[in-house]
Amino acid sequence: MTSAQAQLPRIEFWFDPASTYSYIAAADVARLEAEGRAHVDYRPFLLGPIFARQGWADSPFNLYPAKGDYMWRDLARLCAERQLPLQRPSRFPRHSVLSAGVALVGLDAGWGKRFVMAMYRANFGEDVDIATTDGLARVLRDLDLDPAPILADASAPPIRARLRAATGEAVARGVFGAPSFFAGDTLFWGTDRLDTALRHAQA
Amino acid sequence: MTSAQAQLPRIEFWFDPASTYSYIAAADVARLEAEGRAHVDYRPFLLGPIFARQGWADSPFNLYPAKGDYMWRDLARLCAERQLPLQRPSRFPRHSVLSAGVALVGLDAGWGKRFVMAMYRANFGEDVDIATTDGLARVLRDLDLDPAPILADASAPPIRARLRAATGEAVARGVFGAPSFFAGDTLFWGTDRLDTALRHAQA
């Protein structure tokens, strides 16, 4: 960390690759960092086990169709405002354990934040199946990365254990959805609360 | 309606008296009208039957405690930003059929918008039991209104029928939570989308 980064407000960004609103949040936190306004710690985790504890075997956007129909229209407006591509994925939500693992590998190696944005664009802007090694290999190659060793690491026990631990940490800290942000130990839920989290981190 | 009102962007504000975030929205739409920026049609309805259709016998903020704990902290921040009083009600959610009926009576009579703001302050700022005739009588007296005939009208069959019809209209138009707004036939959900609804109504 440079001394300039040490001065910046710090925010944690908790995301699941399958989460639609996390696509928006990934773009927004990337802009915050690009503008030198915050340092963002990317924290991939899995919503599936959290939803299962709430009794949901599927995304609430599928379980509650009126809510889901609205979400896709709302997402289209949010993407248009940011000039982000949107193509409703042929499958939603996509299984996210492998892509979350790749994110962890990449965050260790220094290319994780670029991967996260590319992965979200692929999932929600291009209907690439990020649940599969083929889909993720395409995303990684587009970033000039060699997919094979990365995908092997991403599905190996150490990364799986870290993902489980991250998900347990999320539950312990009160996370119930994605995207979530922390400023210190204070939780903020939803893309709409990023500005509030930033103000909290500045204070 | 005056000709000045006819020029203003029009928004529908759909609310349930038991809904915490509708308290915030009621303050925000009242400010929009006070500043002459919009004409707001107040549409009371009942969330209970809509939640029941989704399989919920209680507020999701009670069914999912992590979500509920977060909501109360988030609500405290939103109230503080607006200098609105907040006292966590001793019972949540309160049964809202009678207060929604009073709102309908008042909207017909011209004092409905004042009542809605006073009712939300009572419920969420002063822990007044707005499910009861005593609690509502207190709110009405504070507005210099005679409670007895109003409460009689509010619980009579014509108002009950209009409330059921409003709830059915909400379902038919895709409403799944409160507050909701419409600009024309376009639905916006949540206080955070009021600005977007207003832009849509202006366009």
Short mmCIF file of C-alpha atoms in Angstrom, two decimals, chain A residues 10-174:
data_model
loop_
_atom_site.label_atom_id
_atom_site.label_comp_id
_atom_site.label_asym_id
_atom_site.label_seq_id
_atom_site.Cartn_x
_atom_site.Cartn_y
_atom_site.Cartn_z
CA ARG A 10 -11.48 2.42 3.08
CA ILE A 11 -14.57 0.47 2.13
CA GLU A 12 -15.14 -3.27 1.93
CA PHE A 13 -17.16 -4.42 -1.08
CA TRP A 14 -18.86 -7.80 -0.53
CA PHE A 15 -20.21 -9.39 -3.69
CA ASP A 16 -21.46 -12.66 -5.20
CA PRO A 17 -20.76 -13.09 -8.94
CA ALA A 18 -24.40 -14.10 -9.50
CA SER A 19 -25.80 -10.88 -8.01
CA THR A 20 -27.28 -8.44 -10.51
CA TYR A 21 -26.98 -5.33 -8.37
CA SER A 22 -23.37 -6.25 -7.57
CA TYR A 23 -22.63 -5.67 -11.27
CA ILE A 24 -23.71 -2.05 -10.79
CA ALA A 25 -21.79 -1.79 -7.52
CA ALA A 26 -18.62 -3.23 -9.11
CA ALA A 27 -18.71 -0.46 -11.70
CA ASP A 28 -19.35 2.18 -9.02
CA VAL A 29 -16.54 1.08 -6.69
CA ALA A 30 -14.14 0.81 -9.64
CA ARG A 31 -14.94 4.43 -10.49
CA LEU A 32 -14.39 5.50 -6.87
CA GLU A 33 -10.94 3.92 -6.95
CA ALA A 34 -10.14 5.28 -10.43
CA GLU A 35 -10.99 8.78 -9.20
CA GLY A 36 -8.77 8.30 -6.14
CA ARG A 37 -11.70 8.77 -3.76
CA ALA A 38 -11.50 5.48 -1.81
CA HIS A 39 -9.55 2.29 -1.32
CA VAL A 40 -11.84 -0.67 -1.81
CA ASP A 41 -11.24 -4.15 -0.38
CA TYR A 42 -12.98 -6.68 -2.62
CA ARG A 43 -14.59 -9.52 -0.65
CA PRO A 44 -16.12 -12.30 -2.75
CA PHE A 45 -18.57 -14.54 -0.91
CA LEU A 46 -21.50 -16.87 -1.66
CA LEU A 47 -25.11 -15.80 -1.23
CA GLY A 48 -26.44 -19.34 -1.74
CA PRO A 49 -25.76 -20.57 1.82
CA ILE A 50 -27.12 -17.29 3.24
CA PHE A 51 -30.32 -17.57 1.20
CA ALA A 52 -30.61 -21.24 2.22
CA ARG A 53 -30.54 -20.20 5.90
CA GLN A 54 -33.47 -17.87 5.08
CA GLY A 55 -35.36 -20.81 3.58
CA TRP A 56 -34.80 -19.83 -0.05
CA ALA A 57 -33.67 -22.49 -2.51
CA ASP A 58 -33.45 -19.96 -5.35
CA SER A 59 -32.92 -16.23 -5.85
CA PRO A 60 -35.73 -14.14 -4.33
CA PHE A 61 -35.99 -12.55 -7.78
CA ASN A 62 -37.15 -15.94 -9.08
CA LEU A 63 -39.18 -16.90 -6.01
CA TYR A 64 -41.14 -13.61 -6.11
CA PRO A 65 -41.87 -12.88 -9.80
CA ALA A 66 -43.24 -9.33 -9.35
CA LYS A 67 -40.03 -8.42 -7.52
CA GLY A 68 -37.95 -10.11 -10.20
CA ASP A 69 -39.74 -8.42 -13.11
CA TYR A 70 -39.17 -5.07 -11.43
CA MET A 71 -35.50 -5.82 -10.73
CA TRP A 72 -34.72 -6.43 -14.41
CA ARG A 73 -36.37 -3.14 -15.41
CA ASP A 74 -34.59 -1.30 -12.60
CA LEU A 75 -31.28 -2.91 -13.60
CA ALA A 76 -31.79 -1.75 -17.21
CA ARG A 77 -32.18 1.86 -16.00
CA LEU A 78 -29.09 1.61 -13.77
CA CYS A 79 -27.02 0.10 -16.60
CA ALA A 80 -28.19 2.78 -19.05
CA GLU A 81 -27.22 5.56 -16.63
CA ARG A 82 -23.70 4.09 -16.44
CA GLN A 83 -23.44 3.01 -20.11
CA LEU A 84 -22.96 -0.59 -18.99
CA PRO A 85 -24.04 -3.35 -21.38
CA LEU A 86 -27.02 -5.45 -20.30
CA GLN A 87 -28.25 -8.66 -21.86
CA ARG A 88 -30.58 -10.62 -19.62
CA PRO A 89 -28.72 -13.88 -18.95
CA SER A 90 -30.25 -17.04 -20.35
CA ARG A 91 -29.81 -18.54 -16.88
CA PHE A 92 -30.20 -16.67 -13.59
CA PRO A 93 -28.71 -16.96 -11.10
CA ARG A 94 -25.60 -18.70 -12.34
CA HIS A 95 -23.71 -20.96 -9.94
CA SER A 96 -20.98 -18.71 -8.63
CA VAL A 97 -18.57 -20.84 -6.59
CA LEU A 98 -15.98 -21.14 -9.39
CA SER A 99 -16.02 -17.48 -10.42
CA ALA A 100 -15.81 -16.37 -6.79
CA GLY A 101 -12.79 -18.68 -6.46
CA VAL A 102 -11.16 -17.11 -9.53
CA ALA A 103 -11.78 -13.68 -7.98
CA LEU A 104 -9.95 -14.77 -4.80
CA VAL A 105 -7.01 -16.14 -6.83
CA GLY A 106 -6.88 -12.91 -8.80
CA LEU A 107 -7.08 -10.65 -5.76
CA ASP A 108 -4.02 -12.47 -4.37
CA ALA A 109 -2.21 -12.09 -7.71
CA GLY A 110 -3.08 -8.45 -8.43
CA TRP A 111 -5.53 -8.81 -11.32
CA GLY A 112 -8.63 -9.59 -9.25
CA LYS A 113 -10.37 -6.24 -9.53
CA ARG A 114 -10.03 -6.21 -13.34
CA PHE A 115 -11.37 -9.76 -13.42
CA VAL A 116 -14.41 -8.90 -11.27
CA MET A 117 -15.54 -6.17 -13.65
CA ALA A 118 -14.88 -8.34 -16.72
CA MET A 119 -16.72 -11.27 -15.13
CA TYR A 120 -19.80 -9.15 -14.38
CA ARG A 121 -19.83 -7.71 -17.91
CA ALA A 122 -19.58 -11.24 -19.29
CA ASN A 123 -22.42 -12.57 -17.08
CA PHE A 124 -24.85 -9.69 -17.41
CA GLY A 125 -23.73 -7.88 -20.56
CA GLU A 126 -22.84 -10.79 -22.87
CA ASP A 127 -24.66 -13.85 -21.47
CA VAL A 128 -21.38 -15.76 -21.00
CA ASP A 129 -21.87 -18.76 -18.71
CA ILE A 130 -19.53 -17.84 -15.87
CA ALA A 131 -20.53 -21.00 -14.01
CA THR A 132 -18.36 -23.03 -16.41
CA THR A 133 -14.63 -23.37 -16.99
CA ASP A 134 -15.22 -22.52 -20.67
CA GLY A 135 -16.96 -19.25 -19.84
CA LEU A 136 -14.39 -18.23 -17.27
CA ALA A 137 -11.50 -19.23 -19.58
CA ARG A 138 -12.90 -16.80 -22.15
CA VAL A 139 -13.02 -13.98 -19.59
CA LEU A 140 -9.46 -14.75 -18.40
CA ARG A 141 -8.03 -14.95 -21.94
CA ASP A 142 -9.58 -11.55 -22.71
CA LEU A 143 -7.51 -10.24 -19.78
CA ASP A 144 -4.36 -11.88 -21.26
CA LEU A 145 -4.28 -14.44 -18.46
CA ASP A 146 -3.59 -18.18 -18.83
CA PRO A 147 -6.82 -19.89 -17.71
CA ALA A 148 -5.67 -23.44 -16.90
CA PRO A 149 -3.55 -22.87 -13.77
CA ILE A 150 -5.93 -20.19 -12.49
CA LEU A 151 -8.99 -22.42 -12.84
CA ALA A 152 -7.13 -25.26 -11.13
CA ASP A 153 -6.24 -23.04 -8.17
CA ALA A 154 -9.75 -21.59 -8.04
CA SER A 155 -11.37 -24.97 -7.49
CA ALA A 156 -8.71 -26.42 -5.15
CA PRO A 157 -9.42 -26.96 -1.44
CA PRO A 158 -7.52 -23.92 -0.08
CA ILE A 159 -9.59 -21.44 -2.10
CA ARG A 160 -12.82 -23.32 -1.40
CA ALA A 161 -12.02 -23.15 2.33
CA ARG A 162 -11.39 -19.42 2.12
CA LEU A 163 -14.69 -18.88 0.31
CA ARG A 164 -16.53 -20.83 3.01
CA ALA A 165 -14.78 -18.75 5.67
CA ALA A 166 -15.67 -15.50 3.88
CA THR A 167 -19.32 -16.55 3.73
CA GLY A 168 -19.24 -17.40 7.44
CA GLU A 169 -17.66 -14.02 8.19
CA ALA A 170 -20.41 -12.32 6.15
CA VAL A 171 -23.12 -14.04 8.21
CA ALA A 172 -21.34 -13.19 11.48
CA ARG A 173 -21.15 -9.53 10.49
CA GLY A 174 -24.85 -9.33 9.57
#
